[in-house]
Coordinates of C-alpha atoms in Angstrom, one line a residue:
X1 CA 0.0 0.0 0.0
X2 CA 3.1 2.4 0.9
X3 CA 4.7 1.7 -2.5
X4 CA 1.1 2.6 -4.4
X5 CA 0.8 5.7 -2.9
X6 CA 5.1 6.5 -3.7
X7 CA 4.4 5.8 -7.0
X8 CA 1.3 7.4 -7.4
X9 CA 3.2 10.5 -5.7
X10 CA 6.2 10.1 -7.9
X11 CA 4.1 10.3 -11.1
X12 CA 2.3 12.9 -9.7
X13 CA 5.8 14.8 -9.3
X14 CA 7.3 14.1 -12.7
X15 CA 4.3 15.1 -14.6
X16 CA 3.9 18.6 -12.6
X17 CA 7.9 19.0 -13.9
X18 CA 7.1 18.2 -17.3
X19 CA 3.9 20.4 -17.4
X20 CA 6.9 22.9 -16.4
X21 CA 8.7 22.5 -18.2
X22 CA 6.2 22.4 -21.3
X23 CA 5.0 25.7 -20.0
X24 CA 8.5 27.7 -20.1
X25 CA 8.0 30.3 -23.1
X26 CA 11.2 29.7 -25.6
X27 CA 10.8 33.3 -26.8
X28 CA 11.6 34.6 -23.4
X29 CA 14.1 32.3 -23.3
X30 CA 15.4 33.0 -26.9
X31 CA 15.3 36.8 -25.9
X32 CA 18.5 36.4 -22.4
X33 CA 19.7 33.4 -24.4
X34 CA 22.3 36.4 -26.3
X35 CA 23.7 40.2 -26.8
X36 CA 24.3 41.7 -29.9
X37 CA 27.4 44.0 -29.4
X38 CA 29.2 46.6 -31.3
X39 CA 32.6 44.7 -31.4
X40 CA 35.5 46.4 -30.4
X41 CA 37.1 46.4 -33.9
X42 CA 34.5 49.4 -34.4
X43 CA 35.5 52.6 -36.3
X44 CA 34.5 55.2 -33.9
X45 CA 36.0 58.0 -35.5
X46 CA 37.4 58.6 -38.9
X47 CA 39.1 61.5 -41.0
X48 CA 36.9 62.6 -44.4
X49 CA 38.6 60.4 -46.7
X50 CA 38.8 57.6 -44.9
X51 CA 37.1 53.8 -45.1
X52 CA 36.5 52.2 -41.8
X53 CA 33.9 49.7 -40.5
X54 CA 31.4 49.3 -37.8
X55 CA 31.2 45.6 -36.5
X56 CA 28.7 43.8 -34.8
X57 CA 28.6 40.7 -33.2
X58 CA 26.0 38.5 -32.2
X59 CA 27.2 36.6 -28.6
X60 CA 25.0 33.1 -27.9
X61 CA 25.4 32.3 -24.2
X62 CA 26.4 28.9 -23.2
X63 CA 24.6 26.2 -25.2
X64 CA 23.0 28.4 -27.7
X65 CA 23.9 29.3 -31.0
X66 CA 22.5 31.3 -34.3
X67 CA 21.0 29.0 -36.8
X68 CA 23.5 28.6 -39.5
X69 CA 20.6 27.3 -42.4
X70 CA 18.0 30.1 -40.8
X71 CA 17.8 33.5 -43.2
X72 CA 19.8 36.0 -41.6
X73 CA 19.6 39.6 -42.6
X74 CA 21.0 43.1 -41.6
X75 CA 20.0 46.0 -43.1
X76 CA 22.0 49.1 -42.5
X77 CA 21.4 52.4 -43.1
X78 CA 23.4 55.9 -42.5
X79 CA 21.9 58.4 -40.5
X80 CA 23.1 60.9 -43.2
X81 CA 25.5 62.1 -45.8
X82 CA 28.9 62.6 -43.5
X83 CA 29.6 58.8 -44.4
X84 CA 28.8 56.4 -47.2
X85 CA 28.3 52.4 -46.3
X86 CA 29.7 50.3 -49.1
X87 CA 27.0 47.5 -48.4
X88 CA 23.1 48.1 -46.9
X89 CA 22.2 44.1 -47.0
X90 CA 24.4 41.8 -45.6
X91 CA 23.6 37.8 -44.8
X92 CA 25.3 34.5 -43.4
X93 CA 27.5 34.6 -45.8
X94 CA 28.8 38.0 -45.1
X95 CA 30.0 37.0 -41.6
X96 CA 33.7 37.0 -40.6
X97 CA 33.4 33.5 -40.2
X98 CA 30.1 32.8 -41.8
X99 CA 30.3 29.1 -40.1
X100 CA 30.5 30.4 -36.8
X101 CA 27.8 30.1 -33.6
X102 CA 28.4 33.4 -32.5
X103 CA 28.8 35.6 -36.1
X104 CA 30.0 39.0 -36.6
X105 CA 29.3 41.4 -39.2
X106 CA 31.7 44.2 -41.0
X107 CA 29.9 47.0 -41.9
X108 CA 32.3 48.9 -44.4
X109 CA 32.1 52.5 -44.8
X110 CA 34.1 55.9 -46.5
X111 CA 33.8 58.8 -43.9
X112 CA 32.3 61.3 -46.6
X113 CA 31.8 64.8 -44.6
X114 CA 32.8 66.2 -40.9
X115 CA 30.8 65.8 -38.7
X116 CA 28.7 63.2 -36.6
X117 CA 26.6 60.1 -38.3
X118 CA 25.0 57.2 -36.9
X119 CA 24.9 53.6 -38.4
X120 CA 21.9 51.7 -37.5
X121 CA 22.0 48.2 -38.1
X122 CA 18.4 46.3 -38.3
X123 CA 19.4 42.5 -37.3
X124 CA 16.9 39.3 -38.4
X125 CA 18.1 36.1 -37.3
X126 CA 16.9 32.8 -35.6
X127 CA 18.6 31.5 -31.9
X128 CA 18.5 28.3 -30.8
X129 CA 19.2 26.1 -28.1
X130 CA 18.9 21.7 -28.2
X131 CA 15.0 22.3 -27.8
X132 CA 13.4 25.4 -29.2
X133 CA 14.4 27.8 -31.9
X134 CA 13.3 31.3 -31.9
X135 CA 13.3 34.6 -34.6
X136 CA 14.8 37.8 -33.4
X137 CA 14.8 40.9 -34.1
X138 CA 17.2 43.7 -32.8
X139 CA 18.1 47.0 -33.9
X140 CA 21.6 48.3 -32.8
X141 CA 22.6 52.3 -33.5
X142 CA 26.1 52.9 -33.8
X143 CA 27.7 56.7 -33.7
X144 CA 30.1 57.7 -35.8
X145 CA 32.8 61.1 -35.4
X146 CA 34.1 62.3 -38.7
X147 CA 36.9 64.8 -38.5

């Protein structure tokens, strides 16, 4: 009779943790599951004349990674004429290291006029972990000082 009522107990245990685990919301997950950065090899300022690049990275945590079949885009734009980018659309394949978990993106540009211009980068890509895989979308704004 003790053993019935352990097991029915035990059953009743592992299906509240499985109902808790069914319950967990991947996108909230998905969302802390990474940063998006603005990578140190960044171009913060520039002369007129000159090319430099704004890079951005996108840092999984432990255990997660960017889908490397999913579409992902970025779409960047200059805030105005004081630089030129020399690409808008970039993908996977524009990576660094396009087979990488954690990619990173150079965005090249020719400093144009003197003065200040932002760089905002428009980011579409798909995180995973083991059990759920989730589309984000993140916007990063990047300043720019042009002597």
């Amino acid at each position: 009779r003790i053993a019935i009522k352990l097991r029915k107990n035990l059953l009743a245990a592992a299906f509240l943790i499985a109902e808790s685990h069914a319950l967990a919301d991947p996108a909230s997950e998905a969302k802390d599951s990474y940063t998006v950065e603005i990578a140190s090899e960044t171009t913060r300022e520039a002369k007129v004349g000159e090319k430099g690049k704004v890079v951005v990275h996108i840092r999984p945590k432990e255990k997660i990674h960017v889908h490397p079949q999913a579409p992902l885009k970025i779409k960047a734009q200059a805030s105005n004429d004081a630089l030129t980018l020399e690409k808008t659309e970039l993908g996977r394949n524009d990576a660094i290291d396009p087979k990488s978990d954690a990619p990173k993106f150079a965005i090249p540009f020719t400093a144009t006029k003197a003065g200040k211009a932002d760089v905002k980068a428009d980011l579409d890509f798909f995180i995973c972990s083991d059990t759920w895989c989730v589309k984000q979308i993140r916007s990063l704004t990047i300043p720019v000082s042009i002597k």
